[in-house]
CSV table of C-alpha atoms and ligand atoms in Angstrom, one decimal:
chain,number,residue,atom,x,y,z
A,271,MET,CA,85.5,121.1,87.6
A,272,ARG,CA,86.4,119.0,90.6
A,273,PHE,CA,83.3,118.0,92.4
A,274,LEU,CA,83.4,116.7,96.0
A,275,VAL,CA,80.2,115.0,97.1
A,276,THR,CA,79.2,113.8,100.6
A,277,ALA,CA,76.5,111.1,100.7
A,278,GLY,CA,74.7,108.8,103.0
A,279,PRO,CA,74.3,108.6,106.8
A,280,THR,CA,77.1,108.6,109.4
A,281,ARG,CA,77.3,106.1,112.2
A,282,GLU,CA,78.2,107.2,115.7
A,283,PHE,CA,79.1,104.2,117.8
A,284,LEU,CA,78.4,104.1,121.6
A,285,ASP,CA,80.1,100.7,122.0
A,286,PRO,CA,81.5,98.1,119.5
A,287,VAL,CA,78.0,96.8,118.6
A,288,ARG,CA,75.6,99.9,118.7
A,289,PHE,CA,75.4,103.2,116.9
A,290,LEU,CA,73.2,106.3,116.4
A,291,SER,CA,72.3,106.9,112.7
A,292,ASN,CA,69.4,107.8,110.4
A,293,PRO,CA,67.6,106.2,107.4
A,294,SER,CA,69.6,107.9,104.6
A,295,THR,CA,70.4,105.6,101.7
A,296,GLY,CA,72.9,107.8,99.8
A,297,LYS,CA,70.7,107.8,96.6
A,298,MET,CA,70.7,111.6,96.2
A,299,GLY,CA,74.5,112.0,96.6
A,300,PHE,CA,75.3,109.0,94.3
A,301,ALA,CA,73.0,110.6,91.7
A,302,VAL,CA,74.9,113.9,92.0
A,303,ALA,CA,78.2,112.1,91.6
A,304,ARG,CA,76.9,110.2,88.6
A,305,ALA,CA,75.5,113.3,86.9
A,306,ALA,CA,78.7,115.3,87.5
A,307,ARG,CA,80.8,112.5,86.0
A,308,ALA,CA,78.4,112.2,83.0
A,309,ALA,CA,78.9,115.9,82.4
A,310,GLY,CA,82.6,115.4,82.2
A,311,HIS,CA,83.7,116.5,85.7
A,312,ASP,CA,86.2,115.0,88.0
A,313,VAL,CA,84.3,113.5,90.9
A,314,THR,CA,85.2,112.3,94.4
A,315,LEU,CA,82.4,110.8,96.6
A,316,VAL,CA,82.8,110.6,100.4
A,317,ALA,CA,80.2,108.1,101.4
A,318,GLY,CA,79.0,107.0,104.8
A,319,PRO,CA,77.8,103.3,105.2
A,320,VAL,CA,75.5,102.7,102.2
A,321,ALA,CA,74.6,99.7,100.0
A,322,LEU,CA,75.1,101.4,96.6
A,323,ARG,CA,77.5,100.7,93.7
A,324,THR,CA,80.1,103.4,93.0
A,325,PRO,CA,79.2,105.2,89.7
A,326,LEU,CA,81.7,104.5,86.9
A,327,GLY,CA,84.6,106.8,86.8
A,328,VAL,CA,83.9,108.2,90.3
A,329,ARG,CA,86.6,108.1,93.1
A,330,ARG,CA,85.0,106.9,96.3
A,331,ILE,CA,86.2,107.3,99.9
A,332,ASP,CA,84.2,105.3,102.5
A,333,VAL,CA,83.8,106.7,106.0
A,334,VAL,CA,81.8,105.8,109.1
A,335,SER,CA,81.5,108.7,111.5
A,336,ALA,CA,80.9,112.5,111.0
A,337,ARG,CA,84.4,113.2,112.2
A,338,ASP,CA,85.8,110.7,109.6
A,339,MET,CA,83.7,112.4,107.0
A,340,LEU,CA,85.1,115.9,108.0
A,341,ALA,CA,88.7,114.6,107.9
A,342,ALA,CA,88.2,113.1,104.4
A,343,VAL,CA,86.5,116.2,103.1
A,344,GLU,CA,89.3,118.4,104.5
A,345,ARG,CA,92.0,116.3,102.7
A,346,GLU,CA,90.4,116.9,99.3
A,347,ASP,CA,90.7,119.8,96.9
A,348,PHE,CA,87.6,120.8,94.9
A,349,ASP,CA,85.8,123.5,93.0
A,350,CYS,CA,82.4,122.5,94.1
A,351,LEU,CA,81.3,120.8,97.3
A,352,VAL,CA,77.8,119.2,97.3
A,353,ALA,CA,76.9,118.1,100.8
A,354,THR,CA,74.0,115.6,100.5
A,355,ALA,CA,75.1,113.5,103.5
A,356,ALA,CA,72.7,113.1,106.4
A,357,VAL,CA,75.3,113.7,109.1
A,358,ALA,CA,74.4,112.7,112.6
A,359,ASP,CA,74.2,116.0,114.6
A,360,TRP,CA,75.2,114.3,117.8
A,361,ARG,CA,77.5,111.5,118.9
A,362,PRO,CA,77.9,109.6,122.1
A,363,ALA,CA,80.5,111.5,124.3
A,364,ARG,CA,82.5,108.3,124.4
A,365,CYS,CA,82.5,105.0,122.7
A,366,ALA,CA,83.0,102.2,125.2
A,367,ALA,CA,85.7,99.6,124.4
A,368,ALA,CA,83.5,96.7,125.4
A,369,LYS,CA,79.7,96.1,124.9
A,370,LEU,CA,77.7,98.1,127.4
A,371,LYS,CA,75.4,96.2,129.7
A,372,LYS,CA,71.7,96.9,129.1
A,373,ARG,CA,71.2,98.2,132.6
A,374,ALA,CA,74.1,100.6,132.3
A,375,MET,CA,73.0,102.2,129.0
A,376,ALA,CA,70.6,104.8,130.2
A,377,ASP,CA,73.2,106.3,132.5
A,378,THR,CA,76.1,106.2,130.1
A,379,LEU,CA,74.5,107.7,126.9
A,380,ARG,CA,75.7,111.3,127.1
A,381,LEU,CA,75.7,113.1,123.7
A,382,VAL,CA,78.0,115.8,122.3
A,383,ARG,CA,77.6,117.8,119.1
A,384,ASN,CA,79.3,116.7,115.9
A,385,PRO,CA,81.1,119.2,113.7
A,386,ASP,CA,79.1,120.7,110.8
A,387,ILE,CA,81.1,119.6,107.9
A,388,LEU,CA,79.7,121.9,105.3
A,389,LYS,CA,79.7,125.0,107.5
A,390,THR,CA,83.3,124.3,108.6
A,391,VAL,CA,84.7,123.9,105.1
A,392,ALA,CA,82.6,126.7,103.6
A,393,ALA,CA,83.9,129.1,106.3
A,394,LYS,CA,87.5,128.2,105.5
A,395,PHE,CA,87.1,129.4,101.9
A,396,ALA,CA,84.7,132.3,102.5
A,397,HIS,CA,87.2,135.0,101.8
A,398,VAL,CA,89.2,133.6,98.8
A,399,ARG,CA,88.8,135.2,95.5
A,400,ARG,CA,87.2,133.0,92.7
A,401,ARG,CA,85.4,131.2,95.5
A,402,LYS,CA,84.4,127.6,95.3
A,403,VAL,CA,80.8,126.7,95.0
A,404,PHE,CA,79.0,125.3,98.0
A,405,ILE,CA,75.7,123.4,97.8
A,406,GLY,CA,73.8,122.1,100.8
A,407,PHE,CA,70.6,120.2,101.4
A,408,ALA,CA,67.9,120.9,103.9
A,409,ALA,CA,65.6,118.0,104.8
A,410,GLU,CA,62.6,119.3,106.8
A,411,THR,CA,59.3,118.0,107.9
A,412,GLY,CA,56.9,120.6,106.5
A,413,GLU,CA,57.4,123.6,104.2
A,414,PRO,CA,61.2,123.8,104.0
A,415,SER,CA,62.1,127.2,102.3
A,416,ALA,CA,62.3,129.4,105.4
A,417,GLU,CA,64.6,127.0,107.2
A,418,ALA,CA,66.6,126.5,104.0
A,419,ALA,CA,67.1,130.3,103.5
A,420,ARG,CA,68.4,130.5,107.1
A,421,LYS,CA,70.8,127.6,106.4
A,422,CYS,CA,72.0,129.2,103.2
A,423,ARG,CA,72.9,132.4,105.1
A,424,GLU,CA,74.3,130.7,108.2
A,425,LYS,CA,76.5,128.3,106.3
A,426,GLY,CA,77.5,130.7,103.6
A,427,LEU,CA,76.2,128.6,100.7
A,428,ASP,CA,75.4,129.3,97.0
A,429,LEU,CA,72.4,127.0,97.0
A,430,VAL,CA,70.3,125.0,99.4
A,431,VAL,CA,68.3,122.2,98.0
A,432,ALA,CA,65.3,121.9,100.3
A,433,ASN,CA,62.8,119.2,100.6
A,434,ASP,CA,59.9,118.1,102.8
A,435,VAL,CA,60.9,114.5,103.7
A,436,THR,CA,57.3,113.7,104.7
A,437,ALA,CA,55.8,114.7,101.2
A,438,ALA,CA,54.8,111.9,98.9
A,439,GLY,CA,57.7,110.8,96.6
A,440,SER,CA,60.3,112.7,98.6
A,441,GLY,CA,62.9,111.9,101.2
A,442,PHE,CA,64.8,108.9,102.4
A,443,GLY,CA,65.2,106.0,100.0
A,444,THR,CA,62.8,107.2,97.3
A,445,ALA,CA,63.8,107.4,93.6
A,446,THR,CA,62.1,110.8,93.2
A,447,ASN,CA,62.3,114.1,95.0
A,448,ARG,CA,60.3,117.3,95.0
A,449,VAL,CA,62.8,120.0,95.9
A,450,THR,CA,63.0,123.7,96.2
A,451,PHE,CA,66.2,125.6,95.2
A,452,VAL,CA,66.9,128.4,97.7
A,453,HIS,CA,69.5,130.7,96.3
A,454,ALA,CA,72.0,132.9,98.2
A,455,ASP,CA,70.2,136.0,97.0
A,456,GLY,CA,66.9,134.7,98.5
A,457,ARG,CA,65.5,133.6,95.2
A,458,ILE,CA,63.2,130.5,95.5
A,459,GLU,CA,62.7,128.0,92.7
A,460,ARG,CA,60.1,125.3,93.2
A,461,LEU,CA,60.8,122.3,91.1
A,462,PRO,CA,58.2,119.7,90.1
A,463,LEU,CA,58.4,116.0,91.3
A,464,LEU,CA,61.5,114.7,89.5
A,465,THR,CA,63.7,111.6,89.6
A,466,LYS,CA,66.8,112.1,91.9
A,467,ALA,CA,68.8,111.8,88.6
A,468,ALA,CA,67.0,114.8,87.1
A,469,VAL,CA,67.4,116.8,90.4
A,470,ALA,CA,71.1,115.9,90.3
A,471,ARG,CA,71.5,117.1,86.7
A,472,ARG,CA,70.0,120.5,87.7
A,473,ILE,CA,72.4,120.7,90.7
A,474,VAL,CA,75.4,120.0,88.4
A,475,ARG,CA,74.2,122.6,85.9
A,476,PHE,CA,73.7,125.2,88.7
A,477,ALA,CA,77.3,124.5,89.9
A,478,SER,CA,78.9,124.9,86.5
A,479,GLN,CA,76.9,128.1,85.8
A,480,THR,CA,77.9,129.6,89.1
A,481,ALA,CA,81.6,128.7,88.6
A,482,ALA,CA,81.5,130.2,85.1
A,483,ALA,CA,79.9,133.4,86.4
A,484,ALA,CA,82.6,133.7,89.1
A,485,HIS,CA,85.4,133.4,86.6
A,486,ARG,CA,84.0,136.0,84.2
B,536,C5P,O1,71.6,122.1,109.5
B,536,C5P,P1,71.3,120.9,108.7
B,536,C5P,O2,71.9,119.6,109.3
B,536,C5P,O3,69.9,120.7,108.4
B,536,C5P,O4,72.0,121.1,107.3
B,536,C5P,C1,72.0,120.2,106.3
B,536,C5P,C2,73.1,120.4,105.4
B,536,C5P,O5,74.4,120.5,106.1
B,536,C5P,C3,73.3,119.3,104.4
B,536,C5P,O6,73.9,119.7,103.2
B,536,C5P,C4,74.3,118.4,105.2
B,536,C5P,O7,75.0,117.5,104.4
B,536,C5P,C5,75.2,119.4,105.9
B,536,C5P,N1,75.7,119.0,107.2
B,536,C5P,C6,77.1,118.7,107.4
B,536,C5P,N2,77.5,118.4,108.6
B,536,C5P,C7,76.7,118.3,109.7
B,536,C5P,C8,75.3,118.5,109.5
B,536,C5P,C9,74.9,118.9,108.2
B,536,C5P,O8,77.8,118.8,106.4
B,536,C5P,N3,77.1,117.9,110.8
């Protein structure tokens, strides 16, 4: 299968020296890319600014902003899209050409919504036969499965991997993750605390099983 994986944060610049972002390190997405490659798949990784080495045999496209990430994803063909990126939901309405003066900043920082990459791309393929597999993440503070089920429906996904980023051993920058798989049919699978590599292997297995079932 051809896997397309988004990973890391995005940066939304307000002037040449300042941006809005989040603490995503890209570990989960890089683990998915590595696991998919190890299982023999063809893998492209669209990565925001992160300090991680590209897994061997994986094609990597570096991007900065949410709009760059959307454009990169829209250029690629794939059988399964795994969206692990922590995309900034908002960006400054404009990026100033010169460094903003401190006193001018409070008045100039107007925000506009960024496109939802996963939702946009999933919607584009919602009606094709032998559909592609779409997997999203839901990072919540607190019990995540209700929000994840809503995201699964709203974005038209096959699976949402939900986690409580405030739980011990989960969230930004950790090597482990305690996640819940929320399926399109509403089924909920709570996984134990696992390494991100082990979570990644389960995601890849889910993707191949779903694709195989669709082609039967
Ligand atoms: O709605 P929320 O941002 O929590 O959804 C998270 C999921 O949607 C993740 O899989 C994330 O990668 C994806 N997403 C996206 N583009 C956005 C926001 C989220 O692809 N602008």
